[in-house]
mmCIF file of C-alpha atoms and ligand atoms in Angstrom:
data_model
loop_
_atom_site.group_PDB
_atom_site.id
_atom_site.type_symbol
_atom_site.label_atom_id
_atom_site.label_comp_id
_atom_site.label_asym_id
_atom_site.label_seq_id
_atom_site.Cartn_x
_atom_site.Cartn_y
_atom_site.Cartn_z
ATOM 1 C CA MET A 3 -1.960 -15.880 5.916
ATOM 2 C CA ALA A 4 -4.150 -15.889 3.376
ATOM 3 C CA ASP A 5 -5.144 -20.289 2.730
ATOM 4 C CA THR A 6 -3.449 -22.034 0.504
ATOM 5 C CA LYS A 7 -6.020 -22.232 -2.170
ATOM 6 C CA LEU A 8 -5.716 -18.269 -2.637
ATOM 7 C CA ILE A 9 -2.217 -17.880 -3.087
ATOM 8 C CA ASP A 10 -2.904 -20.728 -6.119
ATOM 9 C CA LEU A 11 -5.367 -18.559 -7.847
ATOM 10 C CA ALA A 12 -2.350 -15.867 -7.208
ATOM 11 C CA ILE A 13 0.609 -17.764 -8.874
ATOM 12 C CA GLU A 14 -1.984 -19.214 -11.552
ATOM 13 C CA ALA A 15 -3.175 -15.575 -12.702
ATOM 14 C CA SER A 16 0.940 -15.270 -13.081
ATOM 15 C CA LYS A 17 1.316 -17.027 -15.527
ATOM 16 C CA ASN A 18 -0.742 -15.176 -17.402
ATOM 17 C CA ALA A 19 1.297 -12.002 -16.808
ATOM 18 C CA TYR A 20 2.265 -10.369 -20.191
ATOM 19 C CA VAL A 21 5.860 -9.517 -19.167
ATOM 20 C CA PRO A 22 7.971 -8.872 -22.782
ATOM 21 C CA TYR A 23 9.548 -6.177 -21.281
ATOM 22 C CA SER A 24 10.097 -7.152 -17.794
ATOM 23 C CA HIS A 25 10.201 -10.875 -17.557
ATOM 24 C CA PHE A 26 8.406 -10.443 -14.147
ATOM 25 C CA PRO A 27 5.393 -12.245 -13.606
ATOM 26 C CA ILE A 28 3.027 -10.918 -10.822
ATOM 27 C CA GLY A 29 0.220 -13.021 -10.035
ATOM 28 C CA ALA A 30 -2.765 -11.123 -7.433
ATOM 29 C CA ALA A 31 -5.639 -13.262 -5.447
ATOM 30 C CA LEU A 32 -8.543 -10.707 -3.889
ATOM 31 C CA VAL A 33 -11.924 -11.528 -2.074
ATOM 32 C CA ALA A 34 -14.218 -9.811 -1.425
ATOM 33 C CA LYS A 35 -16.664 -9.915 1.229
ATOM 34 C CA ASP A 36 -19.362 -11.041 -1.482
ATOM 35 C CA GLY A 37 -17.290 -14.209 -1.580
ATOM 36 C CA ARG A 38 -15.845 -13.284 -5.409
ATOM 37 C CA VAL A 39 -12.122 -13.725 -5.810
ATOM 38 C CA PHE A 40 -11.127 -11.542 -8.723
ATOM 39 C CA THR A 41 -7.346 -12.338 -9.438
ATOM 40 C CA GLY A 42 -5.073 -10.484 -12.112
ATOM 41 C CA CYS A 43 -1.340 -10.357 -13.020
ATOM 42 C CA ASN A 44 0.671 -7.003 -14.752
ATOM 43 C CA VAL A 45 0.020 -6.850 -17.773
ATOM 44 C CA GLU A 46 3.507 -4.665 -19.856
ATOM 45 C CA ASN A 47 3.340 -2.258 -22.078
ATOM 46 C CA ALA A 48 5.953 -0.475 -24.901
ATOM 47 C CA SER A 49 5.806 2.362 -23.442
ATOM 48 C CA PHE A 50 6.931 1.575 -20.028
ATOM 49 C CA GLY A 51 4.825 4.091 -17.503
ATOM 50 C CA LEU A 52 1.494 2.318 -19.580
ATOM 51 C CA THR A 53 2.517 -0.956 -17.454
ATOM 52 C CA ASN A 54 -0.582 -1.677 -15.199
ATOM 53 C CA CYS A 55 1.052 -4.330 -11.897
ATOM 54 C CA GLY A 56 -0.777 -6.880 -11.220
ATOM 55 C CA GLU A 57 -2.363 -6.012 -7.881
ATOM 56 C CA ARG A 58 -4.116 -3.606 -9.521
ATOM 57 C CA THR A 59 -6.063 -5.489 -12.524
ATOM 58 C CA ALA A 60 -7.177 -7.245 -10.154
ATOM 59 C CA ILE A 61 -8.784 -4.297 -7.567
ATOM 60 C CA PHE A 62 -9.130 -2.849 -11.032
ATOM 61 C CA LYS A 63 -11.143 -5.570 -12.101
ATOM 62 C CA ALA A 64 -13.274 -5.968 -8.406
ATOM 63 C CA ILE A 65 -14.149 -2.365 -9.134
ATOM 64 C CA SER A 66 -15.227 -2.199 -12.277
ATOM 65 C CA GLU A 67 -17.863 -5.686 -11.831
ATOM 66 C CA GLY A 68 -19.357 -3.856 -8.661
ATOM 67 C CA ALA A 69 -17.608 -5.098 -5.626
ATOM 68 C CA ARG A 70 -15.888 -2.603 -3.069
ATOM 69 C CA GLU A 71 -15.636 -3.971 0.055
ATOM 70 C CA PHE A 72 -12.794 -6.242 0.509
ATOM 71 C CA GLU A 73 -11.831 -9.060 2.845
ATOM 72 C CA GLU A 74 -7.977 -10.034 1.879
ATOM 73 C CA LEU A 75 -5.456 -9.739 -0.950
ATOM 74 C CA VAL A 76 -2.257 -12.094 -2.037
ATOM 75 C CA ILE A 77 0.669 -11.210 -4.371
ATOM 76 C CA PHE A 78 2.521 -13.563 -5.263
ATOM 77 C CA GLY A 79 6.076 -12.712 -7.017
ATOM 78 C CA LYS A 80 8.470 -15.067 -8.229
ATOM 79 C CA THR A 81 11.380 -12.930 -5.872
ATOM 80 C CA GLU A 82 13.215 -14.313 -2.982
ATOM 81 C CA GLN A 83 11.614 -12.610 -0.530
ATOM 82 C CA PRO A 84 8.241 -11.834 -0.182
ATOM 83 C CA VAL A 85 7.284 -9.959 -2.933
ATOM 84 C CA SER A 86 7.007 -5.643 -2.480
ATOM 85 C CA PRO A 87 3.983 -3.923 -4.308
ATOM 86 C CA CYS A 88 4.808 -0.279 -5.674
ATOM 87 C CA GLY A 89 3.871 2.923 -3.882
ATOM 88 C CA ALA A 90 1.186 3.072 -7.404
ATOM 89 C CA CYS A 91 -0.112 -0.071 -6.432
ATOM 90 C CA ARG A 92 -0.342 0.483 -2.426
ATOM 91 C CA GLN A 93 -1.964 4.543 -2.722
ATOM 92 C CA VAL A 94 -4.073 2.183 -4.904
ATOM 93 C CA MET A 95 -5.115 -0.336 -1.965
ATOM 94 C CA VAL A 96 -5.805 2.879 0.289
ATOM 95 C CA GLU A 97 -8.218 4.314 -1.841
ATOM 96 C CA PHE A 98 -10.978 0.702 -1.675
ATOM 97 C CA PHE A 99 -9.499 -0.743 1.417
ATOM 98 C CA GLU A 100 -10.248 -0.923 5.180
ATOM 99 C CA LYS A 101 -6.800 0.414 6.484
ATOM 100 C CA ASP A 102 -6.902 -3.158 8.521
ATOM 101 C CA LEU A 103 -6.578 -5.311 5.339
ATOM 102 C CA PRO A 104 -4.492 -8.238 5.638
ATOM 103 C CA VAL A 105 -2.053 -8.240 1.969
ATOM 104 C CA THR A 106 0.076 -11.370 1.917
ATOM 105 C CA LEU A 107 3.138 -11.481 0.148
ATOM 106 C CA VAL A 108 4.381 -14.299 -1.323
ATOM 107 C CA ALA A 109 7.402 -15.438 -2.610
ATOM 108 C CA GLU A 110 8.564 -17.854 -4.943
ATOM 109 C CA ASP A 111 8.872 -20.756 -2.641
ATOM 110 C CA LYS A 112 5.259 -19.693 -0.641
ATOM 111 C CA SER A 113 7.142 -17.973 1.848
ATOM 112 C CA THR A 114 4.736 -15.481 2.864
ATOM 113 C CA VAL A 115 4.470 -12.674 4.605
ATOM 114 C CA VAL A 116 1.514 -10.213 6.081
ATOM 115 C CA MET A 117 1.480 -6.836 5.808
ATOM 116 C CA THR A 118 -1.891 -4.497 6.809
ATOM 117 C CA VAL A 119 -2.873 -1.448 4.147
ATOM 118 C CA GLN A 120 -1.299 0.922 7.005
ATOM 119 C CA GLU A 121 1.258 -0.571 6.812
ATOM 120 C CA LEU A 122 2.634 -1.289 3.916
ATOM 121 C CA LEU A 123 1.469 3.243 3.209
ATOM 122 C CA PRO A 124 1.417 4.858 6.568
ATOM 123 C CA TYR A 125 0.600 8.306 6.976
ATOM 124 C CA SER A 126 -1.113 7.515 3.437
ATOM 125 C CA PHE A 127 -2.885 11.355 0.901
ATOM 126 C CA THR A 128 -7.173 9.327 1.533
ATOM 127 C CA ASP A 129 -8.943 12.299 -0.146
ATOM 128 C CA LEU A 130 -8.755 16.071 -1.169
ATOM 129 C CA LYS A 131 -8.806 17.988 2.278
HETATM 130 N N1 THU B 220 5.178 -4.886 -11.152
HETATM 131 C C1 THU B 220 3.837 -5.469 -10.669
HETATM 132 O O1 THU B 220 2.706 -6.520 -11.062
HETATM 133 N N2 THU B 220 3.315 -5.172 -8.934
HETATM 134 C C2 THU B 220 4.307 -4.404 -8.085
HETATM 135 O O2 THU B 220 3.590 -4.028 -7.003
HETATM 136 C C3 THU B 220 5.647 -4.748 -8.740
HETATM 137 C C4 THU B 220 5.825 -4.124 -9.788
HETATM 138 C C5 THU B 220 5.333 -5.514 -12.261
HETATM 139 C C6 THU B 220 5.180 -4.139 -12.582
HETATM 140 C C7 THU B 220 5.436 -4.349 -14.120
HETATM 141 O O3 THU B 220 5.601 -5.734 -15.470
HETATM 142 C C8 THU B 220 7.201 -5.185 -13.447
HETATM 143 O O4 THU B 220 6.219 -5.901 -12.073
HETATM 144 C C9 THU B 220 8.313 -5.004 -12.787
HETATM 145 O O5 THU B 220 8.484 -3.938 -12.508
#
C-alpha cells in the first residue's frame, strides 16, 4: 500500500478538482522512478466528453515533464469503496506503466485496495500489431 504521505498528496490534489458538473472530485499522485511525484485532479468541461480524469492529468503531467518510468500511482475519490478508475484511464495506464505497477485505490475514509495494472486491465490492447 502507498504510504500515507502519498495518499495525502492525492487528497490534496483532489481539492483542486474542477467539477462544476459532477461534483465528484478525484485526486491522484504518481511516483516516477527518479523520485518526482506528479499530482493531478479531474478537469471538467461543459462539453462533457472533454473532461480529463484526475489520474490521466497526473500521467499526462508526468509524460509532458519527461518522466517515462514509474513506481506507483495513488487515486483518491470521495467514494464509499476505494475508487474505481474508468476504462479510458486504465488504457492510458497500460500505455505508460509496467503491468505489475501497483495502483492504490483510496476511498473517502482512506480505506485502500491495491491492484496492478494487469489486474485493472487484463488482455489489454497494447500496440498496433
Ligand atoms: N473521473 C476521474 O477523474 N477518474 C476516474 O477514473 C473516474 C471518473 C472523473 C471524471 C468526471 O470529472 C467525474 O469523475 C465523474 O465521472
